[in-house]
Tab-separated table of C-alpha atoms in Angstrom:
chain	number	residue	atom	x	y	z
A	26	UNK	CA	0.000	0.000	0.000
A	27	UNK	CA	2.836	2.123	0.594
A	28	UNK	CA	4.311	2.093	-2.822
A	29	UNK	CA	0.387	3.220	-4.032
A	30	UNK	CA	0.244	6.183	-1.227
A	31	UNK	CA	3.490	7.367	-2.368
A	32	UNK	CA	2.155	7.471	-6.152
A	33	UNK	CA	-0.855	8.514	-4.856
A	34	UNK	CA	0.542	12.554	-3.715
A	35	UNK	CA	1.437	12.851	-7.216
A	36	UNK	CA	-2.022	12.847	-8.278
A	37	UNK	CA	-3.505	15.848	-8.537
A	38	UNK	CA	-7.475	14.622	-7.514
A	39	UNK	CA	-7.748	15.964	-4.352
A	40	UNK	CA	-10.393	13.127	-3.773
A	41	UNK	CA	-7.655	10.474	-4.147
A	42	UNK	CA	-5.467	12.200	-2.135
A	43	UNK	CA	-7.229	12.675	1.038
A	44	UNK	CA	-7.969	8.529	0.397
A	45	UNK	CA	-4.237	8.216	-0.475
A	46	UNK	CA	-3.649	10.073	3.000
A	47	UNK	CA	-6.515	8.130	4.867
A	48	UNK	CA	-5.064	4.516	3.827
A	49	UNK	CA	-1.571	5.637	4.630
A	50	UNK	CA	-2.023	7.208	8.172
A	51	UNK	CA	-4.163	3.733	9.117
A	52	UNK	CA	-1.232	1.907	7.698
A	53	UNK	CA	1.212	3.422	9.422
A	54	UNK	CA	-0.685	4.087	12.651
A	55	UNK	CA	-0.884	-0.126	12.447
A	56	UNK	CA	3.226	-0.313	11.946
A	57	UNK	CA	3.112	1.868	15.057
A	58	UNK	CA	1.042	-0.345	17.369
A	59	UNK	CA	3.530	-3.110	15.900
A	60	UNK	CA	6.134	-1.519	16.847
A	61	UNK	CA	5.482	-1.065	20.685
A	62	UNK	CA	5.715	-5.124	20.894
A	63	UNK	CA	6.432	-5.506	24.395
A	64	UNK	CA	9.149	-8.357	23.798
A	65	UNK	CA	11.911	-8.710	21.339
A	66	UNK	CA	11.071	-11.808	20.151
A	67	UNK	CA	7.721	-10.260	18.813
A	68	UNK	CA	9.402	-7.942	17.259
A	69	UNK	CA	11.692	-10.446	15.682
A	70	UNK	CA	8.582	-12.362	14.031
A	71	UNK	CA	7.028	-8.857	13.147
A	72	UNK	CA	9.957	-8.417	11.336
A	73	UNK	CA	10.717	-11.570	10.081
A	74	UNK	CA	7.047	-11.654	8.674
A	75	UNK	CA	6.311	-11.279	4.735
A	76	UNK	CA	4.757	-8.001	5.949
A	77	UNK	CA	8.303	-6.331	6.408
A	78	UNK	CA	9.677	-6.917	3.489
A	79	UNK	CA	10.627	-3.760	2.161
A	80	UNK	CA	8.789	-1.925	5.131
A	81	UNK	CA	11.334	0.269	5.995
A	82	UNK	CA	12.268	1.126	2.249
A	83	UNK	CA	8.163	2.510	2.400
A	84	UNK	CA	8.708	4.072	5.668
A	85	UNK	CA	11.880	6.240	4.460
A	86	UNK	CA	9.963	7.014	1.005
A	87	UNK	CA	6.988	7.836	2.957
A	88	UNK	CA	9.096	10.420	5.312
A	89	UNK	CA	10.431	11.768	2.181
A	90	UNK	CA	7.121	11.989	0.772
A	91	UNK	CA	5.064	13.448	3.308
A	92	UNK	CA	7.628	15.258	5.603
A	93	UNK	CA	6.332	19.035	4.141
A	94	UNK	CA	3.138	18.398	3.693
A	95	UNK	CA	1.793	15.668	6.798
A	96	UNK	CA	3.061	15.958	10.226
A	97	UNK	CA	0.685	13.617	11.153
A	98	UNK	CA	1.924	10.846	9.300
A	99	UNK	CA	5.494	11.966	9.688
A	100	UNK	CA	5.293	11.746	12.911
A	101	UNK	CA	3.626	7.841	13.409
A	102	UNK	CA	6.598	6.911	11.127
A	103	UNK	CA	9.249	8.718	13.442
A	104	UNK	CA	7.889	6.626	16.049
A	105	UNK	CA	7.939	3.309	14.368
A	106	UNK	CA	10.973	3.915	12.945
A	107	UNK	CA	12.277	4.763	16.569
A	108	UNK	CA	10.726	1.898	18.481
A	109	UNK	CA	11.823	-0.479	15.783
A	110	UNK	CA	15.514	0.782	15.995
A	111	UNK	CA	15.767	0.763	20.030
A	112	UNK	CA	17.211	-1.962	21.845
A	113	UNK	CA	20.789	-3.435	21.899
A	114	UNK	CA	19.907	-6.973	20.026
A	115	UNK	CA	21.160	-8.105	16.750
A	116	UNK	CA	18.335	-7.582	15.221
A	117	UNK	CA	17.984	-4.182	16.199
A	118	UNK	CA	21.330	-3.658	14.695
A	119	UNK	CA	20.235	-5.126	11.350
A	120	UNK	CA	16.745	-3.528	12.144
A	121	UNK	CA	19.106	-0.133	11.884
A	122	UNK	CA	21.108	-0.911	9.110
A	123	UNK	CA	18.571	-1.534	7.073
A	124	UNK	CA	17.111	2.121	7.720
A	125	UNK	CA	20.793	3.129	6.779
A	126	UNK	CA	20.587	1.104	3.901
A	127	UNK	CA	17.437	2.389	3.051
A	128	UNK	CA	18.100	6.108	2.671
A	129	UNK	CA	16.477	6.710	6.435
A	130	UNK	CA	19.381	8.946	6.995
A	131	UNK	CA	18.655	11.373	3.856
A	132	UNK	CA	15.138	11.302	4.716
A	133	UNK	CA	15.650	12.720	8.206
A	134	UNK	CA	18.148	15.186	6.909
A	135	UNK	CA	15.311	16.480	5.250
A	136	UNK	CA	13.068	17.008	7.651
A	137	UNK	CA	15.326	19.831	8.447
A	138	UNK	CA	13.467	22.454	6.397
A	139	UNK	CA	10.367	21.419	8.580
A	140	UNK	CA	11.788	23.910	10.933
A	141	UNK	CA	9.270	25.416	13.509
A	142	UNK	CA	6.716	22.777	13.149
A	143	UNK	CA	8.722	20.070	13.343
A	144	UNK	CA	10.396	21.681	16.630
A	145	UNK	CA	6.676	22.245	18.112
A	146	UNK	CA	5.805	18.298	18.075
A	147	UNK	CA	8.410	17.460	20.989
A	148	UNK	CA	8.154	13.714	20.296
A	149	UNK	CA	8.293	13.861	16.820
A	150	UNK	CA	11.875	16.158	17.071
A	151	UNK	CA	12.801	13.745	19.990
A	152	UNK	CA	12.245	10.786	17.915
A	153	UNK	CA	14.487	12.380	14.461
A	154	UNK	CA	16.896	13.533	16.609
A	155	UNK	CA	17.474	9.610	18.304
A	156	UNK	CA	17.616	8.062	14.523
A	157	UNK	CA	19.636	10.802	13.405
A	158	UNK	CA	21.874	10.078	16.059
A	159	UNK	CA	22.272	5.968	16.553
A	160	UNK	CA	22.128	6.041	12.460
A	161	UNK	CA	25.078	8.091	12.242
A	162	UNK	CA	26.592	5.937	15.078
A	163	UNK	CA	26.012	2.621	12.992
A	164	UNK	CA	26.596	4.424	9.961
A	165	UNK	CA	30.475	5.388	10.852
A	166	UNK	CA	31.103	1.591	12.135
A	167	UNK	CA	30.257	0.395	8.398
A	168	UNK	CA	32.820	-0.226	5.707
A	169	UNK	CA	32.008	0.552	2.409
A	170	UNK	CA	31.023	-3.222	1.210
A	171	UNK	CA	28.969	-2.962	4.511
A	172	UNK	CA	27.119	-0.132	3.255
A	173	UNK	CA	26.312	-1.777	-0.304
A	174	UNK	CA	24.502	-4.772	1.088
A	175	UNK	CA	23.002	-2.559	3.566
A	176	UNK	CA	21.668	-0.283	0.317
A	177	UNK	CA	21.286	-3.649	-1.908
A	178	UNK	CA	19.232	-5.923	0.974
A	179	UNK	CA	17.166	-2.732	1.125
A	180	UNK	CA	16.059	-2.814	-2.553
A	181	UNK	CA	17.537	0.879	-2.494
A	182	UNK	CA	20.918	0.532	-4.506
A	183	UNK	CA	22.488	3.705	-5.298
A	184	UNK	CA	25.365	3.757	-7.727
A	185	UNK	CA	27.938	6.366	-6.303
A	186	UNK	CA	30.946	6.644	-7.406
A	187	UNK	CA	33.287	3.602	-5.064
A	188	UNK	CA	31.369	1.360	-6.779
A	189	UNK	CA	32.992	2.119	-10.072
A	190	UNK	CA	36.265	1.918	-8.504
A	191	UNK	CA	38.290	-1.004	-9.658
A	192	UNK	CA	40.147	-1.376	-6.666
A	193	UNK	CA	36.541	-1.710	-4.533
A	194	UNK	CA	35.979	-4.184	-6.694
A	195	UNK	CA	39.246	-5.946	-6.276
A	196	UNK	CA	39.362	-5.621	-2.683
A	197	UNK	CA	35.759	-6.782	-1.988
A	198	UNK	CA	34.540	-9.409	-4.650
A	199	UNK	CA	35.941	-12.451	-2.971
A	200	UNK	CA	34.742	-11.055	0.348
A	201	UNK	CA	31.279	-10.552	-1.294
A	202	UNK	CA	31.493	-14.521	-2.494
A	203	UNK	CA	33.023	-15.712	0.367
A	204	UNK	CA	30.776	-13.951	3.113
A	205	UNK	CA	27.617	-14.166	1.915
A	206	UNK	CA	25.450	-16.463	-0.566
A	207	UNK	CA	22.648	-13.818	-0.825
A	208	UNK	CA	24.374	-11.167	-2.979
A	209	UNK	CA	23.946	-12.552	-6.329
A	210	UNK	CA	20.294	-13.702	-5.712
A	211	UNK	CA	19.493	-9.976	-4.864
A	212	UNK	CA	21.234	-8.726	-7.789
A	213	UNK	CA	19.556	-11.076	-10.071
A	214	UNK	CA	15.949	-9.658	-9.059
């Protein structure tokens, strides 16, 4: 639904839209209530469910989306992103890496030219300002290989230039091989 809502603000009906806004607050608002599991293993088969695949590539498209124009929804993903990231598990690690891999980092970066209204929802700033924070934390720890199957796991593969270099290549292709089975499946899709 979220890649629809996301397609949906480009429409100019302003029927659609406040449907397109409708579905995706409910959606959202549902991730949220997720999100408050009260155990990590919950959270683990929340996350491990067919429903998050690719939920956090919506939820960073969504806050890139909708930022400017709907606090409202802004804000439930803030929160979902934030209760999803908290905690000192492994799979809150991978939980954040995948944010980092999905652009989450850009997308709050944005939310900068919110300004004031941002700054007046106190748990909507408090929540940015944690991601912004831990992401950057996990974000420094990462290598460069770390950060392209972070980005290609994601389904949000950006081609900057390291990835041209030979000498990434070089240094990283048996590592890629030797490390991991799942990076030519991901490719292949």
């Amino acid at each position: 639904i979220g890649q629809a809502v996301v397609s949906g603000f480009r429409q100019t009906n302003s029927a659609v839209e406040r449907e397109a806004v409708a579905a995706t607050y409910n959606s959202v608002f549902a991730v949220w209530m997720l999100s408050f599991a009260a155990s990590d293993r919950c959270i683990e088969k929340v996350w491990t469910s067919s429903m998050a695949a690719g939920l956090v590539l919506v939820l960073a498209k969504l806050l890139n989306h909708v930022s400017g124009r709907r606090l409202k929804i802004a804000r439930v993903v803030l929160g979902s992103l934030r209760n999803f990231a908290e905690g000192k598990m492994e799979l809150h690690q991978n939980i954040r890496r995948e944010m980092i891999g999905a652009g989450v980092p850009a997308a709050l970066a944005g939310l900068g030219s919110l300004g004031t209204v941002l700054e007046s929802d106190v748990d909507a700033a408090n929540d940015a300002q944690f991601l912004a924070e831990i992401l950057t934390k996990d974000q420094i720890e990462m290598s460069t290989l770390d950060m392209y199957l972070v980005e290609l796991r994601a389904g949000a593969l950006r081609w900057t230039p390291i990835h041209s270099d030979t000498a990434y290549w070089t240094l990283n292709a048996e590592r890629m091989i030797s490390e991991t089975t799942e990076v030519l499946p991901l490719l292949a899709n």
